[in-house]
Amino acid sequence: MTRPVPWIPSVLYGAVLLGGLYYAAIGPGPGMRSAGFAGLLCALTVLDAREWPVAPGAVFALRAVLLGAVAALDPSGLSRVLFVLLPFLAFFVWGRTVSVVLGAGCVAALAGVFTVRVPHWEVRAEFISDLLMFALGVVLAIAMAAVAVREQQARARLEGTLAQVAELSAARERNRLARDIHDSLGHHLTAIGIQLEKAEAFASLDAAGSAQAVAHARWSANRALDEVRASVRTLGPEAESGPAGLGRALTDLVHHLDGGSGRITLDVSGTERRPLLVLYRAAQEGLTNACRHSGATQIRVDVAYEEHGAVLRVADNGGGLGTAEEGFGLAGLRERLRLAGGSVELRSSAAGTVLTVRVPW
């Protein structure tokens, strides 16, 4: 595990170095021992300044040896505080259990040193105080390491969560764009195909009707281009409002898709409170399926503005869906209605298909 607080050892090394040099200056004076003391602390600083390409246990053992040498060259006794780094750094390498055991060993080792070097230290307040303060330092070092590890783990989980959120947002945006392309561009391409087939069929029989069909195809092509440009401009959350005046937009849609043949009829009742894009997309999906797949000769579109919402119904007298599965368009429509708090109902039989969409205000 990467050590989350790499600056702590350097701060302790610097504090002990200043304290030791000050003690030497006011006491025996600088000498070879002081130089060795300072050199070893500098070596420890270099050792902890980077990650070495060797086993962590080897680096840890070298650190312990250098700390012992520093303690041996330090007449002031200040360097014993550096041994709290052993359980502190062990926490990041081997975990809590090893760190606690090593901390207890360091406290026991200091008590052993006092026993060997200081007769009857256990009845002398200054040494008991030193041992207690060292033990407290070990406890605080282990607690700080635990907090640092938890913070690092929490940050890693947060980064993972943010990455998942970003991926989910990108996926939802891709799905939204796919629905827009299918519902708008796909519909208009279907309409263009129908009108061009009509123009080709009537080219030699009804020049005016053929020209009108070509004009309707051109209108659908222009609308498709406009909607693609609008999608590229926004590339944001789906707008809640649809074309200005849903009834007017549906009238325009039916007129250019039907071409005056009377195959498609539209009825709008009630008072429109605000335009709803999802109803317009539902009408496009229902009309596209009815014109392309059902073989219907009559298609009826009903829009009712009610007290609590709007209802769209697209019914045809075609052959129904049969055993065919719902395609991407219907799946996308269900997702649109789910996000809008509405519902989709599809009933199909050999007598025809009825698509009913409800959207709350």
Coordinates of N, CA and C in Angstrom, one line a residue, residues 29-159:
G29 N 29.8 19.7 22.8 CA 30.2 20.4 21.6 C 30.2 19.4 20.4
P30 N 30.2 20.0 19.2 CA 30.2 19.2 18.0 C 31.4 18.3 17.9
G31 N 31.3 17.1 17.3 CA 32.4 16.2 17.1 C 32.0 15.1 16.1
M32 N 32.8 14.1 16.0 CA 32.5 13.0 15.1 C 31.2 12.3 15.4
R33 N 30.9 12.2 16.7 CA 29.7 11.5 17.0 C 28.5 12.3 16.5
S34 N 28.5 13.6 16.7 CA 27.4 14.5 16.2 C 27.3 14.4 14.7
A35 N 28.5 14.4 14.0 CA 28.5 14.3 12.6 C 27.8 13.0 12.1
G36 N 28.2 11.9 12.8 CA 27.6 10.6 12.4 C 26.1 10.6 12.7
F37 N 25.7 11.2 13.8 CA 24.3 11.3 14.2 C 23.5 12.0 13.1
A38 N 24.1 13.2 12.6 CA 23.4 14.0 11.6 C 23.4 13.2 10.3
G39 N 24.5 12.5 9.9 CA 24.6 11.8 8.7 C 23.6 10.7 8.6
L40 N 23.4 10.0 9.7 CA 22.5 8.9 9.7 C 21.0 9.4 9.6
L41 N 20.7 10.5 10.2 CA 19.4 11.1 10.1 C 19.1 11.5 8.6
C42 N 20.2 12.0 8.0 CA 20.0 12.4 6.5 C 19.8 11.2 5.7
A43 N 20.5 10.1 6.0 CA 20.3 8.8 5.3 C 18.9 8.3 5.5
L44 N 18.4 8.4 6.7 CA 17.0 8.0 6.9 C 16.0 8.8 6.1
T45 N 16.3 10.2 6.0 CA 15.4 11.0 5.2 C 15.4 10.6 3.8
V46 N 16.6 10.3 3.2 CA 16.6 9.9 1.8 C 15.9 8.5 1.7
L47 N 16.1 7.6 2.7 CA 15.4 6.3 2.6 C 13.9 6.4 2.5
D48 N 13.3 7.4 3.2 CA 11.9 7.6 3.3 C 11.4 8.5 2.2
A49 N 12.2 9.1 1.4 CA 11.8 10.1 0.4 C 11.2 9.5 -0.8
R50 N 11.4 8.2 -1.0 CA 10.9 7.6 -2.3 C 10.6 6.1 -2.0
E51 N 9.9 5.5 -3.1 CA 9.7 4.1 -3.0 C 10.8 3.4 -3.7
W52 N 11.4 2.4 -3.0 CA 12.6 1.7 -3.5 C 12.1 0.4 -4.1
P53 N 12.7 0.0 -5.3 CA 12.3 -1.2 -6.0 C 12.9 -2.5 -5.3
V54 N 12.7 -2.6 -4.0 CA 13.1 -3.8 -3.3 C 11.9 -4.2 -2.4
A55 N 12.1 -5.4 -1.7 CA 11.0 -5.9 -0.9 C 10.8 -4.9 0.3
P56 N 9.5 -4.6 0.7 CA 9.3 -3.7 1.8 C 9.9 -4.2 3.1
G57 N 10.0 -5.5 3.3 CA 10.7 -6.0 4.5 C 12.1 -5.6 4.6
A58 N 12.8 -5.6 3.4 CA 14.3 -5.2 3.4 C 14.4 -3.7 3.8
V59 N 13.6 -2.9 3.2 CA 13.6 -1.4 3.5 C 13.3 -1.2 5.0
F60 N 12.3 -1.9 5.5 CA 11.9 -1.8 6.9 C 13.1 -2.2 7.8
A61 N 13.8 -3.3 7.5 CA 14.9 -3.8 8.3 C 16.0 -2.8 8.3
L62 N 16.3 -2.2 7.1 CA 17.4 -1.2 7.0 C 17.0 0.0 7.9
R63 N 15.8 0.4 7.8 CA 15.3 1.6 8.6 C 15.5 1.3 10.1
A64 N 15.1 0.1 10.6 CA 15.3 -0.2 12.0 C 16.8 -0.2 12.4
V65 N 17.7 -0.7 11.5 CA 19.1 -0.7 11.8 C 19.6 0.7 11.9
L66 N 19.2 1.6 11.0 CA 19.7 3.0 11.0 C 19.1 3.7 12.3
L67 N 17.9 3.4 12.7 CA 17.3 4.0 13.9 C 18.1 3.6 15.1
G68 N 18.5 2.3 15.1 CA 19.3 1.9 16.3 C 20.7 2.6 16.3
A69 N 21.3 2.8 15.1 CA 22.6 3.5 15.1 C 22.4 4.9 15.5
V70 N 21.3 5.6 15.1 CA 21.1 7.0 15.5 C 20.9 7.0 17.0
A71 N 20.2 6.1 17.6 CA 20.0 6.1 19.1 C 21.3 5.9 19.8
A72 N 22.2 5.1 19.2 CA 23.5 4.8 19.8 C 24.4 6.0 19.8
L73 N 24.3 6.9 18.8 CA 25.1 8.1 18.6 C 24.5 9.3 19.3
D74 N 23.3 9.2 19.8 CA 22.6 10.4 20.3 C 22.7 10.4 21.9
P75 N 23.6 11.2 22.4 CA 23.7 11.3 23.9 C 22.5 11.9 24.6
S76 N 21.7 12.7 23.8 CA 20.6 13.4 24.4 C 19.4 12.5 24.7
G77 N 19.3 11.3 24.1 CA 18.2 10.4 24.2 C 16.9 10.8 23.5
L78 N 17.0 11.9 22.7 CA 15.8 12.4 22.0 C 15.4 11.4 20.9
S79 N 16.4 10.7 20.4 CA 16.1 9.9 19.2 C 15.2 8.7 19.5
R80 N 14.9 8.4 20.8 CA 14.0 7.3 21.0 C 12.6 7.5 20.5
V81 N 12.2 8.8 20.3 CA 10.9 9.1 19.8 C 10.8 8.6 18.3
L82 N 11.9 8.4 17.6 CA 11.8 7.9 16.3 C 11.3 6.5 16.1
F83 N 11.4 5.7 17.2 CA 11.0 4.3 17.1 C 9.5 4.2 17.0
V84 N 8.7 5.3 17.3 CA 7.3 5.2 17.0 C 7.0 5.0 15.5
L85 N 8.0 5.4 14.7 CA 7.8 5.2 13.2 C 7.8 3.8 12.8
L86 N 8.4 2.9 13.6 CA 8.3 1.5 13.2 C 6.9 0.9 13.2
P87 N 6.1 1.0 14.2 CA 4.7 0.5 14.1 C 3.9 1.4 13.2
F88 N 4.2 2.7 13.1 CA 3.5 3.5 12.2 C 3.6 3.1 10.7
L89 N 4.9 2.9 10.3 CA 5.1 2.5 8.9 C 4.8 1.0 8.7
A90 N 4.9 0.2 9.7 CA 4.5 -1.2 9.5 C 3.0 -1.3 9.2
F91 N 2.2 -0.4 9.7 CA 0.8 -0.5 9.5 C 0.5 -0.4 8.0
F92 N 1.2 0.4 7.2 CA 1.0 0.5 5.8 C 1.5 -0.7 5.0
V93 N 2.4 -1.4 5.6 CA 3.0 -2.6 4.8 C 2.3 -3.9 5.2
W94 N 2.0 -4.1 6.5 CA 1.5 -5.4 7.0 C 0.2 -5.3 7.7
G95 N -0.3 -4.2 8.0 CA -1.6 -4.0 8.6 C -1.6 -3.8 10.1
R96 N -2.8 -3.8 10.6 CA -3.0 -3.4 12.0 C -2.3 -4.4 13.0
T97 N -2.5 -5.7 12.8 CA -2.0 -6.7 13.8 C -0.5 -6.6 14.0
V98 N 0.2 -6.6 12.9 CA 1.7 -6.5 12.9 C 2.1 -5.2 13.6
S99 N 1.4 -4.1 13.2 CA 1.7 -2.8 13.8 C 1.6 -2.8 15.3
V100 N 0.5 -3.3 15.8 CA 0.2 -3.3 17.2 C 1.3 -4.2 17.9
V101 N 1.6 -5.3 17.4 CA 2.6 -6.2 18.0 C 4.0 -5.5 18.0
L102 N 4.3 -4.9 16.9 CA 5.6 -4.2 16.8 C 5.6 -3.0 17.8
G103 N 4.5 -2.3 17.9 CA 4.4 -1.2 18.9 C 4.7 -1.7 20.3
A104 N 4.0 -2.8 20.7 CA 4.2 -3.3 22.0 C 5.6 -3.8 22.2
G105 N 6.2 -4.3 21.2 CA 7.6 -4.7 21.3 C 8.6 -3.5 21.5
C106 N 8.3 -2.4 20.8 CA 9.1 -1.2 21.0 C 9.0 -0.7 22.4
V107 N 7.8 -0.7 23.0 CA 7.6 -0.3 24.4 C 8.4 -1.2 25.3
A108 N 8.3 -2.5 25.1 CA 9.0 -3.5 25.9 C 10.5 -3.3 25.7
A109 N 10.9 -3.1 24.5 CA 12.4 -2.9 24.3 C 12.9 -1.7 25.0
L110 N 12.2 -0.6 25.1 CA 12.6 0.6 25.8 C 12.7 0.3 27.3
A111 N 11.7 -0.4 27.8 CA 11.7 -0.8 29.2 C 12.9 -1.7 29.5
G112 N 13.3 -2.6 28.6 CA 14.5 -3.4 28.7 C 15.8 -2.6 28.7
V113 N 15.8 -1.6 27.9 CA 17.0 -0.7 27.9 C 17.2 0.0 29.2
F114 N 16.0 0.5 29.7 CA 16.1 1.2 31.0 C 16.6 0.2 32.1
T115 N 16.1 -1.1 32.0 CA 16.4 -2.0 33.0 C 17.9 -2.3 33.0
V116 N 18.5 -2.4 31.8 CA 20.0 -2.7 31.7 C 20.8 -1.5 32.1
R117 N 20.4 -0.3 31.7 CA 21.3 0.9 31.8 C 21.0 1.7 33.1
V118 N 19.8 1.6 33.6 CA 19.4 2.5 34.7 C 18.9 1.7 35.9
P119 N 19.8 1.5 36.9 CA 19.3 0.7 38.1 C 18.1 1.4 38.8
H120 N 17.2 0.5 39.1 CA 16.0 1.0 39.9 C 15.2 2.1 39.1
W121 N 15.2 2.0 37.8 CA 14.5 3.0 37.0 C 13.0 3.0 37.3
E122 N 12.5 1.8 37.7 CA 11.0 1.7 37.9 C 10.5 2.5 39.1
V123 N 11.4 3.0 39.9 CA 11.0 3.9 41.0 C 11.4 5.3 40.8
R124 N 11.8 5.6 39.6 CA 12.2 7.0 39.3 C 11.2 7.6 38.3
A125 N 10.6 8.7 38.7 CA 9.5 9.3 38.0 C 9.9 9.7 36.6
E126 N 11.1 10.2 36.4 CA 11.4 10.7 35.0 C 11.4 9.6 34.0
F127 N 11.9 8.4 34.4 CA 12.0 7.3 33.5 C 10.6 6.6 33.3
I128 N 9.8 6.6 34.3 CA 8.5 6.1 34.2 C 7.7 7.0 33.2
S129 N 7.9 8.3 33.4 CA 7.2 9.3 32.5 C 7.6 9.1 31.1
D130 N 9.0 8.9 30.9 CA 9.4 8.7 29.5 C 8.8 7.5 28.9
L131 N 8.7 6.4 29.7 CA 8.1 5.2 29.1 C 6.7 5.4 28.8
L132 N 5.9 6.0 29.7 CA 4.5 6.3 29.4 C 4.3 7.2 28.2
M133 N 5.1 8.2 28.1 CA 5.0 9.1 26.9 C 5.4 8.4 25.6
F134 N 6.4 7.5 25.7 CA 6.7 6.7 24.5 C 5.6 5.8 24.1
A135 N 5.0 5.1 25.1 CA 3.8 4.3 24.9 C 2.7 5.0 24.3
L136 N 2.4 6.2 24.8 CA 1.3 7.1 24.3 C 1.7 7.5 22.8
G137 N 2.9 7.8 22.5 CA 3.3 8.1 21.2 C 3.1 7.0 20.2
V138 N 3.4 5.7 20.7 CA 3.1 4.5 19.8 C 1.6 4.4 19.5
V139 N 0.8 4.6 20.6 CA -0.6 4.4 20.4 C -1.1 5.5 19.4
L140 N -0.7 6.7 19.6 CA -1.1 7.8 18.6 C -0.6 7.5 17.2
A141 N 0.6 7.0 17.1 CA 1.1 6.7 15.7 C 0.3 5.6 15.0
I142 N -0.1 4.6 15.8 CA -0.9 3.5 15.2 C -2.3 4.1 14.8
A143 N -2.8 4.9 15.7 CA -4.2 5.5 15.4 C -4.1 6.4 14.2
M144 N -3.0 7.2 14.1 CA -2.9 8.0 12.9 C -2.8 7.2 11.6
A145 N -2.0 6.1 11.7 CA -1.9 5.3 10.5 C -3.2 4.7 10.1
A146 N -4.0 4.2 11.1 CA -5.3 3.7 10.8 C -6.2 4.7 10.2
V147 N -6.2 5.9 10.7 CA -7.0 7.0 10.1 C -6.6 7.3 8.7
A148 N -5.3 7.3 8.4 CA -4.8 7.6 7.1 C -5.1 6.5 6.1
V149 N -5.1 5.2 6.6 CA -5.4 4.1 5.7 C -6.9 4.2 5.4
R150 N -7.8 4.4 6.4 CA -9.2 4.5 6.1 C -9.5 5.7 5.1
E151 N -8.8 6.8 5.3 CA -9.1 7.9 4.4 C -8.6 7.6 3.0
Q152 N -7.5 6.9 2.8 CA -7.1 6.5 1.5 C -8.0 5.5 0.9
Q153 N -8.5 4.6 1.7 CA -9.5 3.6 1.1 C -10.8 4.3 0.7
A154 N -11.2 5.2 1.6 CA -12.5 6.0 1.2 C -12.3 6.8 0.0
R155 N -11.1 7.4 -0.2 CA -10.8 8.2 -1.4 C -10.8 7.3 -2.6
A156 N -10.3 6.1 -2.5 CA -10.2 5.1 -3.6 C -11.7 4.7 -4.0
R157 N -12.5 4.4 -2.9 CA -13.9 4.1 -3.2 C -14.6 5.2 -3.9
L158 N -14.4 6.4 -3.4 CA -15.0 7.6 -4.0 C -14.6 7.7 -5.5
E159 N -13.3 7.6 -5.8 CA -12.9 7.7 -7.2 C -13.5 6.6 -8.0

